[in-house]
Coordinates of C-alpha atoms and ligand atoms in Angstrom, one line a residue:
X1001 CA 112.7 99.0 89.9
X1002 CA 109.8 96.8 90.7
X1003 CA 108.6 96.8 94.3
X1004 CA 107.1 93.5 95.5
X1005 CA 103.4 93.6 96.2
X1006 CA 101.5 91.7 99.0
X1007 CA 98.0 90.4 98.3
X1008 CA 95.5 91.7 100.9
X1009 CA 92.7 89.5 102.3
X1010 CA 90.2 91.2 99.9
X1011 CA 92.3 90.5 96.8
X1012 CA 93.8 93.9 96.3
X1013 CA 97.6 94.3 96.0
X1014 CA 99.7 96.6 98.1
X1015 CA 103.3 97.6 97.3
X1016 CA 105.4 96.4 100.2
X1017 CA 107.6 99.5 100.4
X1018 CA 106.1 103.0 100.5
X1019 CA 106.7 106.5 101.8
X1020 CA 105.3 107.8 105.1
X1021 CA 104.6 111.5 105.7
X1022 CA 104.0 111.8 109.5
X1023 CA 105.7 115.1 110.7
X1024 CA 106.1 116.2 107.0
X1025 CA 105.4 119.9 107.2
X1026 CA 102.2 120.7 105.2
X1027 CA 104.1 123.5 103.4
X1028 CA 106.8 121.1 102.3
X1029 CA 104.6 118.0 101.6
X1030 CA 104.1 118.6 97.9
X1031 CA 107.9 118.9 97.2
X1032 CA 108.8 116.0 99.5
X1033 CA 106.1 113.6 98.1
X1034 CA 107.1 114.8 94.6
X1035 CA 110.7 113.7 95.4
X1036 CA 109.4 110.4 96.7
X1037 CA 107.3 109.8 93.5
X1038 CA 110.3 110.8 91.3
X1039 CA 112.5 108.2 93.3
X1040 CA 110.0 105.6 92.2
X1041 CA 107.7 105.2 95.4
X1042 CA 104.1 104.5 94.4
X1043 CA 102.7 103.9 97.9
X1044 CA 102.2 106.9 100.2
X1045 CA 101.0 106.6 103.8
X1046 CA 99.3 109.8 105.1
X1047 CA 96.6 110.6 107.7
X1048 CA 94.0 113.4 108.4
X1049 CA 95.8 114.3 111.6
X1050 CA 99.1 114.8 109.7
X1051 CA 97.6 118.0 108.1
X1052 CA 99.4 117.3 104.8
X1053 CA 96.8 115.6 102.7
X1054 CA 96.5 118.7 100.4
X1055 CA 100.3 118.6 99.8
X1056 CA 100.2 115.0 99.1
X1057 CA 97.3 115.5 96.7
X1058 CA 99.1 118.3 94.8
X1059 CA 102.1 116.1 94.4
X1060 CA 100.1 113.3 93.0
X1061 CA 98.2 115.6 90.6
X1062 CA 101.4 117.2 89.3
X1063 CA 103.2 113.8 88.9
X1064 CA 101.2 112.8 86.0
X1065 CA 101.3 109.2 87.3
X1066 CA 98.1 107.3 86.4
X1067 CA 95.9 106.9 89.5
X1068 CA 95.9 103.1 89.2
X1069 CA 99.6 103.0 89.6
X1070 CA 99.4 104.7 93.1
X1071 CA 98.5 103.2 96.3
X1072 CA 97.3 105.9 98.7
X1073 CA 96.5 105.4 102.4
X1074 CA 94.9 107.8 104.8
X1075 CA 93.4 107.4 108.3
X1076 CA 90.4 108.3 110.5
X1077 CA 91.4 110.4 113.3
X1078 CA 90.2 109.6 116.8
X1079 CA 87.9 112.6 117.2
X1080 CA 86.1 111.5 114.0
X1081 CA 85.2 108.1 115.3
X1082 CA 81.5 107.3 115.0
X1083 CA 79.2 106.6 112.0
X1084 CA 78.3 110.0 110.6
X1085 CA 81.6 111.6 111.5
X1086 CA 83.6 108.8 109.9
X1087 CA 81.5 109.4 106.6
X1088 CA 82.3 113.2 106.9
X1089 CA 85.9 112.5 107.5
X1090 CA 86.5 110.4 104.4
X1091 CA 84.9 112.9 102.3
X1092 CA 87.1 115.7 103.7
X1093 CA 90.2 113.5 103.2
X1094 CA 89.2 112.7 99.6
X1095 CA 88.6 116.3 98.9
X1096 CA 92.0 117.4 100.3
X1097 CA 93.7 114.6 98.4
X1098 CA 91.9 115.5 95.3
X1099 CA 90.9 111.8 94.8
X1100 CA 87.9 109.8 94.1
X1101 CA 89.0 106.9 96.3
X1102 CA 91.8 106.0 98.6
X1103 CA 93.4 102.5 98.3
X1104 CA 93.4 102.0 102.1
X1105 CA 91.4 103.7 104.8
X1106 CA 92.5 103.0 108.5
X1107 CA 91.1 103.6 111.9
X1108 CA 94.1 105.4 113.2
X1109 CA 93.8 104.2 116.9
X1110 CA 91.3 102.1 118.7
X1111 CA 90.8 104.8 121.6
X1112 CA 89.3 102.1 123.8
X1113 CA 87.8 104.7 126.2
X1114 CA 85.6 106.1 123.5
X1115 CA 84.4 102.6 122.7
X1116 CA 83.5 103.6 119.2
X1117 CA 85.9 101.5 117.2
X1118 CA 83.3 98.8 116.3
X1119 CA 80.8 101.4 115.2
X1120 CA 83.6 103.1 113.2
X1121 CA 84.6 99.9 111.6
X1122 CA 81.0 99.4 110.3
X1123 CA 81.3 102.8 108.9
X1124 CA 84.4 101.9 107.1
X1125 CA 82.7 98.8 105.7
X1126 CA 80.1 101.1 104.2
X1127 CA 82.9 103.5 103.0
X1128 CA 84.4 100.5 101.2
X1129 CA 81.0 99.5 99.8
X1130 CA 80.5 102.9 98.5
X1131 CA 83.8 102.7 96.6
X1132 CA 85.6 105.5 98.6
X1133 CA 88.3 103.1 99.8
X1134 CA 89.3 100.0 98.0
X1135 CA 90.5 98.3 101.3
X1136 CA 89.9 99.0 105.0
X1137 CA 92.1 98.2 108.0
X1138 CA 93.1 99.3 111.4
X1139 CA 96.1 100.8 113.2
X1140 CA 97.5 100.3 116.7
X1141 CA 94.9 97.6 117.3
X1142 CA 95.8 95.0 120.0
X1143 CA 94.5 91.4 120.0
X1144 CA 91.4 92.3 122.3
X1145 CA 90.4 95.0 119.9
X1146 CA 90.8 92.8 116.8
X1147 CA 88.9 89.9 118.5
X1148 CA 86.0 92.2 119.1
X1149 CA 85.9 93.3 115.5
X1150 CA 85.8 89.7 114.4
X1151 CA 83.1 88.8 116.8
X1152 CA 80.8 91.9 116.0
X1153 CA 81.4 92.7 112.4
X1154 CA 81.7 91.0 108.9
X1155 CA 85.1 92.1 107.7
X1156 CA 88.6 91.0 108.9
X1157 CA 90.9 94.1 108.6
X1158 CA 93.1 93.9 105.6
X1159 CA 96.0 95.4 107.5
X1160 CA 97.0 96.4 111.1
X1161 CA 99.5 99.2 111.0
X1162 CA 101.6 99.0 114.3
X1163 CA 104.8 100.3 115.7
X1164 CA 107.5 97.7 114.6
X1165 CA 111.3 97.9 114.3
X1166 CA 114.1 95.6 115.3
X1167 CA 113.9 96.1 119.1
X1168 CA 110.1 96.0 119.1
X1169 CA 109.1 93.1 116.9
X1170 CA 105.3 92.6 117.8
X1171 CA 105.4 88.9 117.6
X1172 CA 101.9 88.4 119.1
X1173 CA 100.2 90.8 116.7
X1174 CA 102.2 89.3 113.7
X1175 CA 101.0 85.9 114.7
X1176 CA 97.5 87.0 115.1
X1177 CA 97.8 88.7 111.6
X1178 CA 99.1 85.5 110.0
X1179 CA 96.5 83.4 111.4
X1180 CA 93.5 85.7 110.3
X1181 CA 94.9 87.1 107.0
X1182 CA 95.6 90.6 108.3
X1183 CA 98.8 92.0 106.7
X1184 CA 101.2 93.9 109.1
X1185 CA 102.4 97.4 108.3
X1186 CA 105.3 98.8 110.3
X1187 CA 105.2 102.3 111.5
X1188 CA 108.4 103.8 113.0
X1189 CA 110.2 101.2 111.0
X1190 CA 113.5 103.0 111.7
X1191 CA 112.7 103.4 115.4
X1192 CA 111.8 107.0 114.6
X1193 CA 115.4 107.9 115.3
X1194 CA 114.8 107.5 119.0
X1195 CA 117.4 105.1 119.8
X1196 CA 120.8 104.1 118.3
X1197 CA 119.3 101.4 116.0
X1198 CA 121.9 102.0 113.3
X1199 CA 124.8 101.4 115.8
X1200 CA 123.7 98.1 116.8
X1201 CA 126.2 95.2 116.1
X1202 CA 124.1 92.9 113.7
X1203 CA 122.9 95.9 111.7
X1204 CA 126.4 97.4 111.3
X1205 CA 127.7 94.1 110.4
X1206 CA 125.2 93.5 107.6
X1207 CA 125.7 97.0 106.3
X1208 CA 129.5 96.3 106.0
X1209 CA 129.1 93.0 104.4
X1210 CA 126.8 94.3 101.8
X1211 CA 128.3 97.7 101.2
X1212 CA 124.9 99.5 102.2
X1213 CA 123.7 101.8 104.9
X1214 CA 122.3 100.6 108.2
X1215 CA 118.9 102.1 107.2
X1216 CA 118.9 100.0 104.1
X1217 CA 119.7 96.9 106.2
X1218 CA 116.7 97.6 108.5
X1219 CA 114.4 98.3 105.5
X1220 CA 115.6 95.0 104.0
X1221 CA 114.9 93.2 107.3
X1222 CA 111.3 94.4 107.2
X1223 CA 110.8 93.5 103.6
X1224 CA 112.4 89.9 104.1
X1225 CA 110.2 89.4 107.2
X1226 CA 107.0 90.0 105.1
X1227 CA 106.1 93.4 106.6
X1228 CA 104.8 96.3 104.6
X1229 CA 107.1 99.4 105.4
X1230 CA 107.1 103.1 104.6
X1231 CA 110.1 104.9 106.1
X1232 CA 109.9 108.7 106.3
X1233 CA 112.5 111.3 105.4
X1234 CA 112.6 114.9 104.3
X1235 CA 115.8 114.5 102.4
X1236 CA 115.7 113.7 98.8
X1237 CA 119.0 111.6 99.1
X1238 CA 117.7 109.5 101.9
X1239 CA 114.4 109.2 100.1
X1240 CA 116.3 107.7 97.2
X1241 CA 118.5 105.4 99.3
X1242 CA 115.6 104.1 101.4
X1243 CA 114.1 102.9 98.1
X1244 CA 117.3 101.4 96.8
X1245 CA 117.1 98.2 98.7
X1246 CA 116.5 95.6 96.0
X1247 CA 120.1 94.9 95.0
X1248 CA 121.1 92.9 98.0
X1249 CA 119.7 90.2 100.3
X1250 CA 120.2 89.6 104.0
X1251 CA 121.3 85.9 104.8
X1252 CA 119.3 83.6 107.1
X1253 CA 122.0 84.3 109.7
X1254 CA 121.9 88.0 109.3
X1255 CA 118.1 88.0 109.5
X1256 CA 118.4 85.7 112.7
X1257 CA 120.9 88.2 114.2
X1258 CA 118.4 91.1 113.8
X1259 CA 115.5 89.0 115.0
X1260 CA 117.5 88.5 118.2
X1261 CA 117.5 92.2 118.9
X1262 CA 113.8 92.2 120.0
X1263 CA 113.6 93.7 123.4
X1264 CA 110.1 94.9 123.8
X1265 CA 111.4 98.5 123.3
X1266 CA 108.2 100.4 122.5
X1267 CA 109.2 104.0 121.6
X1268 CA 105.7 105.4 120.8
X1269 CA 102.4 105.5 122.7
X1270 CA 100.7 102.4 124.1
X1271 CA 97.4 101.9 122.2
X1272 CA 95.3 101.7 125.4
X1273 CA 96.8 105.1 126.4
X1274 CA 95.6 107.0 123.4
X1275 CA 92.0 108.1 123.8
Ligands
NAD1015 P1 110.7 106.2 110.8 O1 111.0 105.0 111.6 O2 110.3 106.0 109.5 O3 111.8 107.3 111.1 C1 111.9 108.4 110.4 C2 113.2 109.1 111.0 O4 114.3 108.4 110.6 C3 113.3 110.4 110.5 O5 113.8 111.2 111.7 C4 114.4 110.5 109.5 O6 115.3 111.6 109.5 C5 115.1 109.2 109.9 N1 115.7 108.6 108.7 C6 115.0 108.3 107.6 N2 115.7 107.7 106.6 C7 117.0 107.6 107.2 C8 118.2 107.2 106.6 N3 118.3 106.6 105.5 N4 119.3 107.3 107.5 C9 119.2 107.9 108.7 N5 118.1 108.3 109.2 C10 117.0 108.2 108.4 O7 109.4 107.0 111.6 P2 108.0 107.4 111.2 O8 108.1 108.5 110.2 O9 107.3 107.7 112.4 O10 107.3 106.1 110.6 C11 107.1 105.9 109.3 C12 105.6 106.1 108.8 O11 104.8 105.4 109.6 C13 105.2 107.7 109.1 O12 105.7 108.6 108.3 C14 103.7 107.5 109.0 O13 103.3 107.4 107.7 C15 103.5 106.1 109.7 N6 103.1 106.3 111.1 C16 101.9 105.8 111.5 C17 101.7 105.8 112.9 C18 100.3 105.3 113.4 O14 100.0 105.6 114.5 N7 99.6 104.7 112.6 C19 102.5 106.4 113.9 C20 103.7 106.9 113.4 C21 104.1 106.8 112.0

């Protein structure tokens, strides 16, 4: 099964479907990521704060998959923002992952009260130039934070990773991304299980029409919307079925019905409140 890729604004390709490991227990990360690699995922989204980079690294090492076939993302944690601490943080992450480079390094949150995200972004530019990350991007950045990066630095983020699911569709940030060449990654793509997404009418109707699960419909909606997505699960069966989304296509009407579910329903933290 070939996962489509999206070309980032720096020319690198990112697999549009990956596997996220937020809340994957460090002790189980190696097994769970091995299950994902076995199922065919080649894009893994982790973060220093998840505490499971070592397990992710062990799964990568034992898989035998050539490094160039993998796309690995990790993130700079809030307390490590700043020039020297960002350089230390990427070295620590690479050591834990057992890698010479990551494919994508993100500033995890803007943490506006710290007012260090512009300085940190310059550190990420240097980290990219040193070959420690192929691409660099941000996460949870709002338009004012993005506008400042554009005004004060030389690099447009390759991605912005944001909370995004059918009842929280982030049209303003998606429009900004389309206008500036910043690809959008969805976190919490299944709503983190925090509301009855899978019971919603248009999602159930599409699942019945195509003989697939509601989760597969939602993942397909992300993919057909041009969004990069990495659902998380601890269960080998769900890991496999979340990847099995290339044998059907949602119609324009089905896409429009899911688009109409947008309700401003943020289930995670507001980026201005995380400091
Ligand atoms: P998600 O929307 O992927 O939801 C995960 C939940 O959905 C789990 O509870 C899982 O049991 C359930 N689930 C998964 N597959 C299912 C299926 N087929 N049927 C029914 N239930 C299913 O939420 P997430 O893990 O928070 O987001 C995905 C990834 O995004 C994370 O793992 C992480 O890599 C990233 N993330 C980033 C940030 C950030 O601030 N940048 C924040 C949260 C998550």
